[in-house]
XYZ file of C-alpha atoms in Angstrom:
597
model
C 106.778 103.959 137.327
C 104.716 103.164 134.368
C 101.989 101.125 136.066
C 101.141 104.327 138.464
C 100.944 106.884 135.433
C 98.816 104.504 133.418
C 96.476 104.822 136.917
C 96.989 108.507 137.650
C 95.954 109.050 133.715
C 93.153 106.884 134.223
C 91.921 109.241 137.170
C 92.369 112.162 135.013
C 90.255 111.417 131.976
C 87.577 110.033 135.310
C 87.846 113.331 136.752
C 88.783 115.724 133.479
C 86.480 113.912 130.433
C 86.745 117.067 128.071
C 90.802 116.621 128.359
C 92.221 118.139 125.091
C 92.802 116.218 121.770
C 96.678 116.319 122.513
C 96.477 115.343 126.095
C 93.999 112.170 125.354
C 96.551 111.351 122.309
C 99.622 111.249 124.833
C 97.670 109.553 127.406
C 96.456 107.152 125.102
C 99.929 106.004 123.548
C 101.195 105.448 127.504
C 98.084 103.202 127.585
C 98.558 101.597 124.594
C 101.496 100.011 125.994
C 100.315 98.124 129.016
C 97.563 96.189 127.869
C 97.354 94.356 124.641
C 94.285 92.883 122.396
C 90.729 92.288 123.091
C 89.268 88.675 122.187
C 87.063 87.251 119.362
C 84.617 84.812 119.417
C 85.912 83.416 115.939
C 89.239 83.850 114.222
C 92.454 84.620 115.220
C 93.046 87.479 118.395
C 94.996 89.121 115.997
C 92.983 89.933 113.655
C 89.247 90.759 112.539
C 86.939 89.392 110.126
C 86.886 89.854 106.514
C 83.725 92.143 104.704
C 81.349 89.966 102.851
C 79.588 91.001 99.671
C 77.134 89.804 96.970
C 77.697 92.593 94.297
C 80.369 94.465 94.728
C 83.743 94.569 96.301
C 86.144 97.217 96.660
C 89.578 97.507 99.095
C 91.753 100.585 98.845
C 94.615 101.808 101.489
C 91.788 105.189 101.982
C 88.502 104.661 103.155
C 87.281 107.616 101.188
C 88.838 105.845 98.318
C 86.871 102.481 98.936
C 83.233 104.707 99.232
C 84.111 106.135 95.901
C 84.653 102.901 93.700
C 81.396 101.238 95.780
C 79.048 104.694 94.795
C 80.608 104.292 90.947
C 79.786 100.035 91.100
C 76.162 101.347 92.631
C 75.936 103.206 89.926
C 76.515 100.998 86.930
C 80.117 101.258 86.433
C 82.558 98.519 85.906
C 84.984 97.094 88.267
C 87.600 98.654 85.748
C 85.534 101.913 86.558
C 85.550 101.785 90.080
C 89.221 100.831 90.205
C 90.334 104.120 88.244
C 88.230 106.408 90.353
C 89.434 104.572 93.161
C 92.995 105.403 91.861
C 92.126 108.785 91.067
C 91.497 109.530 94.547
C 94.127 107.994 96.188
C 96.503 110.304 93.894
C 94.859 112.965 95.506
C 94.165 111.383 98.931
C 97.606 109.328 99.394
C 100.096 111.024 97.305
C 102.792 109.748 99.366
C 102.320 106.754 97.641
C 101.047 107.445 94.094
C 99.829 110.023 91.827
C 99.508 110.419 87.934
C 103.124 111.219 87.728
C 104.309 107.608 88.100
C 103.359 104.088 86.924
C 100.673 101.394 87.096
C 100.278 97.768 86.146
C 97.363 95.610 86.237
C 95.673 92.542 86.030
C 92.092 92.118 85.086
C 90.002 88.829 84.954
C 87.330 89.264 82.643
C 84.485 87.299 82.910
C 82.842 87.516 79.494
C 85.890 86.043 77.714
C 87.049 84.498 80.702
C 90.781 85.292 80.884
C 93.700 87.044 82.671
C 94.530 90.709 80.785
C 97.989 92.172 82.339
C 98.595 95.952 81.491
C 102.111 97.011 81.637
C 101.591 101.036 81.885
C 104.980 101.982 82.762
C 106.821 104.873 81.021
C 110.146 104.957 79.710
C 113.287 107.380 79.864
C 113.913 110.581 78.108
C 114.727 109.805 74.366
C 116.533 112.942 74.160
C 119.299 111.696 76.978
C 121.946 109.243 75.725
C 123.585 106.702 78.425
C 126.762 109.152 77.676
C 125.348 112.628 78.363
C 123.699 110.868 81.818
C 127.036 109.633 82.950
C 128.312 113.137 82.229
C 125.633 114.792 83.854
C 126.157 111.765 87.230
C 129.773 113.203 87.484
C 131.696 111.180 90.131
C 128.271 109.625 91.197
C 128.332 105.970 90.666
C 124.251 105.273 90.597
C 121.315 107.506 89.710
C 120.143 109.882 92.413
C 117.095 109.557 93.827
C 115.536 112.738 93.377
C 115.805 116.057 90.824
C 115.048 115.836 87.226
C 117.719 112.842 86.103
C 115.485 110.046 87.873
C 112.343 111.175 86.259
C 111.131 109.019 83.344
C 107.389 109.209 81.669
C 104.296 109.105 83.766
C 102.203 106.094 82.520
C 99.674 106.210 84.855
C 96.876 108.072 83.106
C 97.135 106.356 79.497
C 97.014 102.880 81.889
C 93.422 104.412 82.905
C 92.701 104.829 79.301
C 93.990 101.382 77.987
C 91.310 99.997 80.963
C 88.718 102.078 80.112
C 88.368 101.368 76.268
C 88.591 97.632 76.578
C 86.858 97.341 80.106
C 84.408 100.604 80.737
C 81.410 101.684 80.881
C 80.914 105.254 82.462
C 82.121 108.390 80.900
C 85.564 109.282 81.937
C 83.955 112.703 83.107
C 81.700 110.710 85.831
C 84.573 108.710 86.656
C 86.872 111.262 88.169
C 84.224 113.644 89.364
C 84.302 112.804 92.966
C 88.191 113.007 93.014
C 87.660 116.594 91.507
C 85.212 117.132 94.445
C 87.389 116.258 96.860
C 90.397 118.242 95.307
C 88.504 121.430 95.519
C 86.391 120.845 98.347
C 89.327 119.328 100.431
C 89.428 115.955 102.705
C 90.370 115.218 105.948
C 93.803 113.814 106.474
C 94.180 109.932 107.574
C 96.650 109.087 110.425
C 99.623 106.666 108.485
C 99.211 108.585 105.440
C 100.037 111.597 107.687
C 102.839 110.264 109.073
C 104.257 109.067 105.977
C 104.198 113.112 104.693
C 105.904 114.088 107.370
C 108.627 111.428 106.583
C 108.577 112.323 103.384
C 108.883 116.036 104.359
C 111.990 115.428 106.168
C 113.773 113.485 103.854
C 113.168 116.274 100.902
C 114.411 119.266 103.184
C 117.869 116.695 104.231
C 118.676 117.064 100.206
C 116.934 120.136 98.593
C 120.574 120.750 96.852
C 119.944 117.557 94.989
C 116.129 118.570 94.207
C 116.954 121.675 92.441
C 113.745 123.260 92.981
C 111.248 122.284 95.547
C 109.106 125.680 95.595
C 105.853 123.779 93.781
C 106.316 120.907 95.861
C 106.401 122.882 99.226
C 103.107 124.933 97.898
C 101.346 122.210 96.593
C 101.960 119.415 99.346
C 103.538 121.435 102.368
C 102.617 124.941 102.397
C 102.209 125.014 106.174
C 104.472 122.142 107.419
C 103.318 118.414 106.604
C 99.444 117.701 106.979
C 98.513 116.840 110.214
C 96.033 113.554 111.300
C 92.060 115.463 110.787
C 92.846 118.636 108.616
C 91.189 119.549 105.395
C 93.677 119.244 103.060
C 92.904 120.332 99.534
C 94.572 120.141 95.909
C 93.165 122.481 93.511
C 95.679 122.278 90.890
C 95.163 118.535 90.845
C 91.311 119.155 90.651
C 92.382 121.339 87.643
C 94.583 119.014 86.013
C 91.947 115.960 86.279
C 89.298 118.172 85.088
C 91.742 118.533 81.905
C 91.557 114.720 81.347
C 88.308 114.229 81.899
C 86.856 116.583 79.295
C 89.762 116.328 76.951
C 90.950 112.049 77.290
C 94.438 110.957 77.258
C 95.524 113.552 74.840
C 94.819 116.342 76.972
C 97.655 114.616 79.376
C 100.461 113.481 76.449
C 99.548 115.450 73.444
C 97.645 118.644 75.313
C 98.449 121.650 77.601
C 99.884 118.955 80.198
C 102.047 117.604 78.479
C 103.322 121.523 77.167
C 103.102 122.929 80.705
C 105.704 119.452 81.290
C 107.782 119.921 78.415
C 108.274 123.822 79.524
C 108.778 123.108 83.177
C 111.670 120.582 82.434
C 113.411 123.313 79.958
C 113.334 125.980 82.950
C 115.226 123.219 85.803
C 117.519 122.326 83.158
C 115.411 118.630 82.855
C 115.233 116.233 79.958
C 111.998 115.104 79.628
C 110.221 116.950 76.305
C 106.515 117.149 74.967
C 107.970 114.184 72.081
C 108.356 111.931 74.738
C 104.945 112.616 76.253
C 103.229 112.451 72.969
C 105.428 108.933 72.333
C 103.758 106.926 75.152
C 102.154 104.141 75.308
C 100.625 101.121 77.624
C 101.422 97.510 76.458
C 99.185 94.824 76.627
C 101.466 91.467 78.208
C 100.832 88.032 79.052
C 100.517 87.062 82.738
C 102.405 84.380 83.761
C 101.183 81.639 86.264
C 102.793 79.120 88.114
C 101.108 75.917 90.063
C 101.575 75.773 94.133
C 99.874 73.152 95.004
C 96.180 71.833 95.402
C 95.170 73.819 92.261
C 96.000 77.288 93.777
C 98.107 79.058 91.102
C 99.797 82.636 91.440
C 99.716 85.224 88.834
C 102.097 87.822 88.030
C 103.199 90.089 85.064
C 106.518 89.721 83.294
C 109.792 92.161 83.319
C 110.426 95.192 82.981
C 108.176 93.996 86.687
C 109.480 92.161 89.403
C 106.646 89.933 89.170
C 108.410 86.848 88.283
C 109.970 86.636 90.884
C 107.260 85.652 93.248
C 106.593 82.612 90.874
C 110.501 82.010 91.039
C 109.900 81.690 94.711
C 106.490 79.979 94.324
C 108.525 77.372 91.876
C 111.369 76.133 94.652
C 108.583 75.936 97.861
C 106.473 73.680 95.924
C 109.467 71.681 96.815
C 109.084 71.141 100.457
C 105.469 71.317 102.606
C 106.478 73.837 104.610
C 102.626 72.677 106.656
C 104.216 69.763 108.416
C 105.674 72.543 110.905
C 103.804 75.536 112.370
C 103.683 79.316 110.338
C 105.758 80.924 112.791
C 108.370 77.941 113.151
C 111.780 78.684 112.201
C 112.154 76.207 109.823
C 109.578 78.222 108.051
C 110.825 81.286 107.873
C 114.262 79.732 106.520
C 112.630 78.303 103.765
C 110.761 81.343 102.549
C 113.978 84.021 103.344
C 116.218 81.706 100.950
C 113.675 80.887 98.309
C 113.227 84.675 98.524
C 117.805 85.381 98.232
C 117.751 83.158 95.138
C 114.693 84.542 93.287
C 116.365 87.521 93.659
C 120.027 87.031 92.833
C 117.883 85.847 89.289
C 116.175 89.130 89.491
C 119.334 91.598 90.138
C 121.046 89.403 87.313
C 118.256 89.143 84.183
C 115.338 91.180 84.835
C 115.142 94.367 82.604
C 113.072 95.923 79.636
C 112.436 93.136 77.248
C 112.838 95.355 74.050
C 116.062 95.702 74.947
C 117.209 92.727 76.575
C 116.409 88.570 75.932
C 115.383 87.634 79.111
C 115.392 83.174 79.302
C 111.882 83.844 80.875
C 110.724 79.865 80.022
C 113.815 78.507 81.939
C 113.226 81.057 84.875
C 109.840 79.870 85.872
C 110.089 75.746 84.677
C 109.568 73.369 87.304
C 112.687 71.654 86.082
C 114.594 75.276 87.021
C 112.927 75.770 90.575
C 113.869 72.100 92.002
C 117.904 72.922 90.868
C 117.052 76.569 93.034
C 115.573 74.370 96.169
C 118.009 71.618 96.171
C 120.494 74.572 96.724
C 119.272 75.676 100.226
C 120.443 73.664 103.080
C 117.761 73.243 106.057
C 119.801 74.267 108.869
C 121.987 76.927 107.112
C 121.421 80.470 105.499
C 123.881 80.605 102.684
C 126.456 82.828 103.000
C 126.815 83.810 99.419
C 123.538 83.054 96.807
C 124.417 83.847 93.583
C 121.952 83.450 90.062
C 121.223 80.447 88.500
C 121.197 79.508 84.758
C 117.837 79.285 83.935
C 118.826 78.701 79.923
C 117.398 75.828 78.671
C 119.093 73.512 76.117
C 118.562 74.786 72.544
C 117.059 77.847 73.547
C 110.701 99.888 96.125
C 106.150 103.566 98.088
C 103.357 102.436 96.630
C 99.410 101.984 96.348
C 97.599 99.008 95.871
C 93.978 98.372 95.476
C 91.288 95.732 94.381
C 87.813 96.051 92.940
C 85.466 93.340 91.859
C 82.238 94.166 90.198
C 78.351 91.966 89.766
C 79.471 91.127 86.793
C 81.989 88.520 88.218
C 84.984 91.315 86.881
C 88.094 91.649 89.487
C 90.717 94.109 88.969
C 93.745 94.207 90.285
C 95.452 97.257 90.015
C 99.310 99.028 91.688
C 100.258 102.301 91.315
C 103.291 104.261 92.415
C 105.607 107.055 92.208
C 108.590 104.484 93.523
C 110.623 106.091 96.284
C 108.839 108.224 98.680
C 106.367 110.669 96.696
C 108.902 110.917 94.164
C 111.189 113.118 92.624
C 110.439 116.055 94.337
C 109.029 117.992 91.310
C 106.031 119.395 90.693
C 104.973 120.706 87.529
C 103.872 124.197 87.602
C 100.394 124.437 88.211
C 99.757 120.362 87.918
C 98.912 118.879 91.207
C 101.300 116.051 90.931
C 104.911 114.796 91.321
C 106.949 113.479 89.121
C 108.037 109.762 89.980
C 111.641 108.784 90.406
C 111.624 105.474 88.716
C 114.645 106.041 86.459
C 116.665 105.484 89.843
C 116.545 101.780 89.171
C 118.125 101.510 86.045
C 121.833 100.093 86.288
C 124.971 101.860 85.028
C 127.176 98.875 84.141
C 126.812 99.264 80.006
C 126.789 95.170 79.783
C 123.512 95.117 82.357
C 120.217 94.070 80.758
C 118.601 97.082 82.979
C 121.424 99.516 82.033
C 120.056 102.994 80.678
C 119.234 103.801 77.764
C 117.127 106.773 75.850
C 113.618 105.505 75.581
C 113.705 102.418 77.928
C 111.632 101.016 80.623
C 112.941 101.046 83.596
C 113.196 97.976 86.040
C 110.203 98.237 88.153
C 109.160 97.102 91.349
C 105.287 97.477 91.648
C 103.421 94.446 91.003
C 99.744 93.254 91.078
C 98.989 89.798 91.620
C 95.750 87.172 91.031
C 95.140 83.766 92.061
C 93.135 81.366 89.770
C 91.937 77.674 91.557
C 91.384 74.697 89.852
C 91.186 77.287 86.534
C 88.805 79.803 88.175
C 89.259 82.935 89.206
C 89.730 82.803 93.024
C 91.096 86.200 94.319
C 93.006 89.314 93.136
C 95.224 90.930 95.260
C 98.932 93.226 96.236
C 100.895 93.917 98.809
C 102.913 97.155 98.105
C 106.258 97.822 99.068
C 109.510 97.503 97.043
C 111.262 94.301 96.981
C 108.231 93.682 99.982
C 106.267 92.651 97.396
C 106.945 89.689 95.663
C 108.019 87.796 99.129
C 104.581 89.463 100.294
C 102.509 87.896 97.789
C 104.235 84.128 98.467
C 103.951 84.697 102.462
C 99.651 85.573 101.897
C 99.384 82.797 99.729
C 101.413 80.612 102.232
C 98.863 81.470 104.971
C 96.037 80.623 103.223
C 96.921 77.307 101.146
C 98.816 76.061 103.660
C 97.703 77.331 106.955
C 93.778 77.721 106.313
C 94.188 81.392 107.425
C 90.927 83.589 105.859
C 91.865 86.485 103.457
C 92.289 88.927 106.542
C 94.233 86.528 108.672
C 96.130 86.079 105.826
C 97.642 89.939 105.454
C 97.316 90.743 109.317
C 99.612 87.567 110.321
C 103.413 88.727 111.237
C 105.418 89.189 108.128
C 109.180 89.125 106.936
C 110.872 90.981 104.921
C 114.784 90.311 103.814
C 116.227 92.843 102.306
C 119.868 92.158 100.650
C 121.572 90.527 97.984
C 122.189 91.485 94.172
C 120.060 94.500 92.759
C 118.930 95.340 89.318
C 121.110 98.494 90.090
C 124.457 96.223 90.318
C 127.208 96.148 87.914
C 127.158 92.375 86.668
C 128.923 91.451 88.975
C 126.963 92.661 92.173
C 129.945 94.574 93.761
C 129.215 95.763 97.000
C 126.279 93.389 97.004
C 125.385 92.998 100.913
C 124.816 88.969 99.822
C 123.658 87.756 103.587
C 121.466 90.767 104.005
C 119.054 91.615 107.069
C 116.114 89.437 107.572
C 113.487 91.737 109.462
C 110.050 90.571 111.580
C 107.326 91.560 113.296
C 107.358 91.378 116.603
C 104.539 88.651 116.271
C 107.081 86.053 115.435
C 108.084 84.309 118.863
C 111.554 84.658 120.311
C 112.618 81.178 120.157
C 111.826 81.475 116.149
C 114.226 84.442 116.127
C 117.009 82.781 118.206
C 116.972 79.470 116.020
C 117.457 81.673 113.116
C 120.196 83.548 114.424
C 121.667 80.426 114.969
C 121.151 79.486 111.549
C 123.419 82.742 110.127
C 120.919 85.039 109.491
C 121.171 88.387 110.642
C 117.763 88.996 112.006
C 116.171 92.611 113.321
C 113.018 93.145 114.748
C 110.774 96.386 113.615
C 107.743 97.010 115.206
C 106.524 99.984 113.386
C 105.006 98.194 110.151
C 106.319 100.407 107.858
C 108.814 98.179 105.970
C 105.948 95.069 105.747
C 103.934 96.749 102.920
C 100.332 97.469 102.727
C 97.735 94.709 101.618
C 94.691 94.890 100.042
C 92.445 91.635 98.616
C 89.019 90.247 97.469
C 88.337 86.251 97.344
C 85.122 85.550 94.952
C 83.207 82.110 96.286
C 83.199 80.464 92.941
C 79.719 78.562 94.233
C 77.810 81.557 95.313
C 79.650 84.352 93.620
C 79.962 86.331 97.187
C 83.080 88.280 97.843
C 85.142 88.701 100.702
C 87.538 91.753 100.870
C 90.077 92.399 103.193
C 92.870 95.720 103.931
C 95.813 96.071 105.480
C 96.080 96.820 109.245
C 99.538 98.695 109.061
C 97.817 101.019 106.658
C 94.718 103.308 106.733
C 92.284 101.861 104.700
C 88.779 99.803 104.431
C 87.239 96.915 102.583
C 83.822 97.831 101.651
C 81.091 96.331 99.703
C 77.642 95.986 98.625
C-alpha cells in the first residue's frame, strides 16, 4: 500500500500547497522512504563536497556555532579564539552534548614555534570524599551511578579556555563570549538532532529522578515546557549571566568567585561533595601528544591517559601490519581487521589506562612498533576471537560529546572536544548557573587494585579525545569524531578512508562506519568480570549484506542501526601544505556546517 500513499500524498501537496508544517513533516518521512539519493557530478553519491578556504576555517556540530568562530577569525582573533567562542556557544546551543560543567582536551599546532601543544583540562574528584565514605555512600551498588551528585567531579572546561587563551589569544575574553551572551538572552532557534537528542535525554532523566535527587533547576533551565522542539527560540539567561561573570571577572570568577560559592553552597543543600577548595584547587595540565607512523608519512596524534587517546595509536600500531587496500573499504576482510585491532587496543585500555599521578602506566611499550606486531600476529584472518585479553606492553628493564575544529590565516589549527560524558550529565544544575554538572566520575573503577580506581582528588578515566594528523612532519589536518569508546575506532576508520582509500575529508566521515562495543572496561575489577569479551559489532546500513553475512560467519555478532546515533559526530579541516587553503568538512548524522573564509 505504500506506493499508492506516496502518490495520493503527492496529489495532496499538488492540490493543498499551504498543507501544515506537521502534515508536510509526516508526508515527507513516508516519502523519504521510497526513493533514495540524488547524483553528483564528482565524488561519491553519498556524500557532498568539502568547503574550501584561503583564511579561515571553522567546523562545529551548530551552524550558528561555525558563523561565530568565522565573524571572531574576520575579526582578528586567533584560531584558539574562534575555537572558545565556538565552544562557548555550543554550551549554550548543544548542551546535550557539552557545557562548562564538564571537560575539554585539546590539541593545537602552532605555527610560530611549529609544534603540537596537547591540553589535558579535565577535573578531578572531590578531595573531601575518601574511596571508603563513596563505597559507603554506593551501598549494595557495585559501580558508580550515572547521575546525582556522587558522579560529579570538577568542571575543567572554563580554566581549559583560559590555559588557550594566555598562551594562544589575542581578543579580550569579553569579545570572545559576547555573541554566546547574545544568543543566551536573545534566544536561538532549535536544530533538528540536537532536538531530538533533548528529548532523549528528557526521557531518560524522568525514568530515574529518585537517583537525581533534585531535578527542579534542570527542568526550569532546560525543560520548562517539555523538551525543545525542531524551530523554537530557546533561550538561557542564567547561562548568559554566568558567562558574563567570566568574561569580566577571568577564570577566578568561575573557581575562586561567586561561581564557584553559588557551587560549593548548592552541593551542601543536595547533600553533594564537591566544595569551593576543590574549585579553587583546579588546574589544566600541559601534556605531550603522542604520535604514531601509519604509513606513507601520515602520522596520527593523540593525547595520553587519564584519555583514551592511545588507544587509537594502539590500533594504528597493529594495522600498519597488514594493507588492508589490497581489498575494497566495505569488504569483510576489512572490517575484521579494524573490529579486532579495535578488541585488543581496548582490553589494553580497560586494563592500564588511568590518571598518571596515580598510576605508572608502561606508556613506551604500549605504543612501540615492537608491541603492535605481537597485538596483530594475535588476530587470525578468518576468525573473531572469542576471548581478547591485554597484552604486556612492559619492556625489558623498564562515552555525549562535542567536537569542533578551527584553523586560522596564520597557519594555527585547533583541535578542540568537549563534553559532559553521559547524556547532558548529571542532572544538576546549579542554582541560578545555566549549566549541568558532568557525570564523569562514573568511569572510575571500584576494584581498590585498579589503576582507574577512585580516589579523592583524581582524574577520572576519560573518553573524549581530539586528534591531529601531521604528513611527512607537517601539519596536515586536525580533527574528532565524538562519541564514547566511538572515538578512538572513529579516528583509525577516517584515517583509513583517506590514506588508504583516497576518500576526500568529507567522504572520509560520511562513508558507513562501525562501531564494536564490548570487551574489558576501565570500570572492571582487574579481572574484567562480567566483561561481555565477544561484544556487538554494529554498522550502517551502507555496508553491503554479503559483508555482514561473511562476518557473521566469522563469529561476530553483528547488528545493523540505521539511526546514526551510536557512529559519533565528525568534524575536520585538511590545510594544503603548498597553497595553505583549507578544506573543512562536518558530520552528516549531526547538525552542523563547515564554513570558511
Amino acid at each position: 500500500m505504500r506506493p499508492i500513499f506516496t502518490a495520493m500524498a503527492a496529489v495532496a501537496a499538488i492540490l493543498w500547497p499551504m498543507a501544515s508544517p506537521a502534515m508536510a513533516q509526516d508526508e515527507g518521512v513516508a516519502a523519504t522512504e521510497t526513493i533514495g539519493a540524488g547524483g553528483r557530478p564528482v565524488g561519491a553519491a553519498w556524500s557532498r563536497s568539502p568547503v574550501y578556504a584561503q583564511h579561515g576555517m571553522a567546523a562545529t556540530a551548530h551552524p550558528l556555532a561555525s558563523q561565530i568562530a568565522i565573524d571572531i577569525l574576520q575579526r582578528g582573533g586567533s584560531a584558539v579564539d574562534a575555537a572558545i567562542a565556538a565552544n562557548a556557544a555550543l554550551g549554550l546551543m548543544e548542551p546535550t552534548g557539552n557545557g562548562i560543567g564538564g571537560d575539554l582536551f585539546a590539541i593545537v599546532w602552532d605555527p610560530e614555534t611549529e609544534r603540537l601543544y596537547g591540553l589535558n583540562a579535565s577535573g578531578r574528584s572531590p578531595m573531601g570524599r575518601s574511596y571508603e565514605e563513596l563505597r559507603a555512600a554506593l551501598g549494595d551498588a557495585t559501580s558508580i551511578p550515572p547521575l546525582g551528585h556522587l558522579p560529579v567531579t570538577v568542571p575543567g572546561a572554563v580554566d581549559g579556555w583560559f590555559e588557550l587563551h594566555g598562551r594562544f589569544g589575542r581578543l579580550a575574553m569579553d569579545q570572545i563570549l559576547a555573541p554566546s551572551i547574545a544568543y543566551a538572552e536573545d534566544g536561538f532557534p532549535m536544530a533538528p538532532v540536537i532536538a531530538y537528542y533533548f528529548q532523549r535525554n528528557l526521557r531518560a532523566f524522568e525514568q530515574r529522578l529518585e537517583m537525581i535527587g533534585d531535578f527542579d533547576n534542570a527542568r526550569a533551565t532546560y525543560f520548562a515546557d517539555g523538551a525543545p522542539q525542531v524551530g523554537s527560540i530557546f533561550r538561557n539567561p542564567d547561562l548568559a549571566n554566568t558567562y558574563r561573570a567570566i568574561a569580566t571577572g577571568g577564570r577566578e570568577a568561575f573557581y575562586e568567585g561567586e561561581v564557584a560559592r553559588t557551587i560549593d553552597a548548592y552541593m551542601r543543600r543536595i547533600g553533594g561533595d564537591l566544595r569551593y577548595e576543590d574549585m579553587a584547587a583546579h588546574e589544566s595540565e600541559w601534556v605531550d601528544v603522542g604520535c604514531v607512523e601509519y604509513r606513507d608519512g601520515y602520522e596520527l596524534c593523540e593525547l595520553p591517559p587519564n584519555s583514551q587517546g592511545f588507544a587509537a595509536l594502539q590500533m594504528v600500531n597493529i594495522l600498519r601490519n597488514v594493507d588492508l587496500s589490497q581489498w575494497p573499504r566495505g569488504s569483510a576482510e576489512v572490517l575484521h581487521y579494524i573490529t579486532e585491532a579495535k578488541r585488543l587496543a581496548f582490553e589494553d585500555l580497560g586494563r592500564f589506562y588511568a590518571d598518571p599521578a596515580f598510576a605508572d602506566i608502561p606508556i613506551e611499550g604500549l605504543l612501540s612498533q615492537e608491541y603492535g606486531r605481537r597485538r596483530f600476529a594475535e588476530i587470525d584472518p578468518t576468525r573473531a576471537n572469542p576471548e581478547p585479553a591485554p597484552g604486556d606492553p612492559r619492556i625489558e628493564g623498564e562515552g555525549d560529546t562535542t567536537y569542533l575544529t578551527v584553523a586560522d590565516s596564520s597557519g594555527m589549527m585547533v583541535s578542540l572536544i568537549q563534553s559532559n560524558y553521559r547524556g547532558m550529565g548529571s542532572g544538576l544544575v546549579p542554582d541560578g548557573l545555566g549549566f549541568m554538572f558532568q557525570d564523569r566520575g562514573e568511569l572510575f573503577s571500584l576494584d581498590p587494585d585498579h589503576p582507574n580506581v577512585y580516589a579523592p582528588g583524581k582524574r577520572p578515566f576519560q573518553t573524549i579525545i581530539p586528534a591531529f594528523v601531521m604528513r611527512d612532519g607537517a601539519p596536515f589536518m586536525s580533527f574528532g569524531l565524538m562519541g564514547g569508546g566511538m572515538q578512538p575506532q572513529g579516528h583509525v576508520q577516517v584515517l583509513i578512508n583517506m590514506v588508504d582509500y583516497g576518500m576526500n575529508v568529507q567522504e572520509a566521515g560520511d562513508a558507513a562506519r562501525l562501531n564494536h562495543d564490548g570487551g574489558r572496561r576501565p570500570t572492571d575489577d582487574l579481572a574484567g568480570t562480567g566483561a561481555d569479551l565477544l561484544g556487538t559489532l554494529s554498522v550502517e546500513p551502507g555496508i553491503p549484506a554479503e559483508t555482514i553475512e561473511r562476518l557473521r560467519a566469522m563469529g561476530h555478532n553483528v547488528e545493523i542501526v540505521e539511526d546514526g546515533v551510536m557512529f559519533g559526530g565528525y568534524q575536520a579541516i585538511v590545510r594544503d601544505p603548498e597553497t595553505g587553503v583549507y578544506a573543512g568538512a562536518t558530520e552528516m548524522r549531526k547538525d552542523g556546517q563547515a564554513l570558511g573564509y
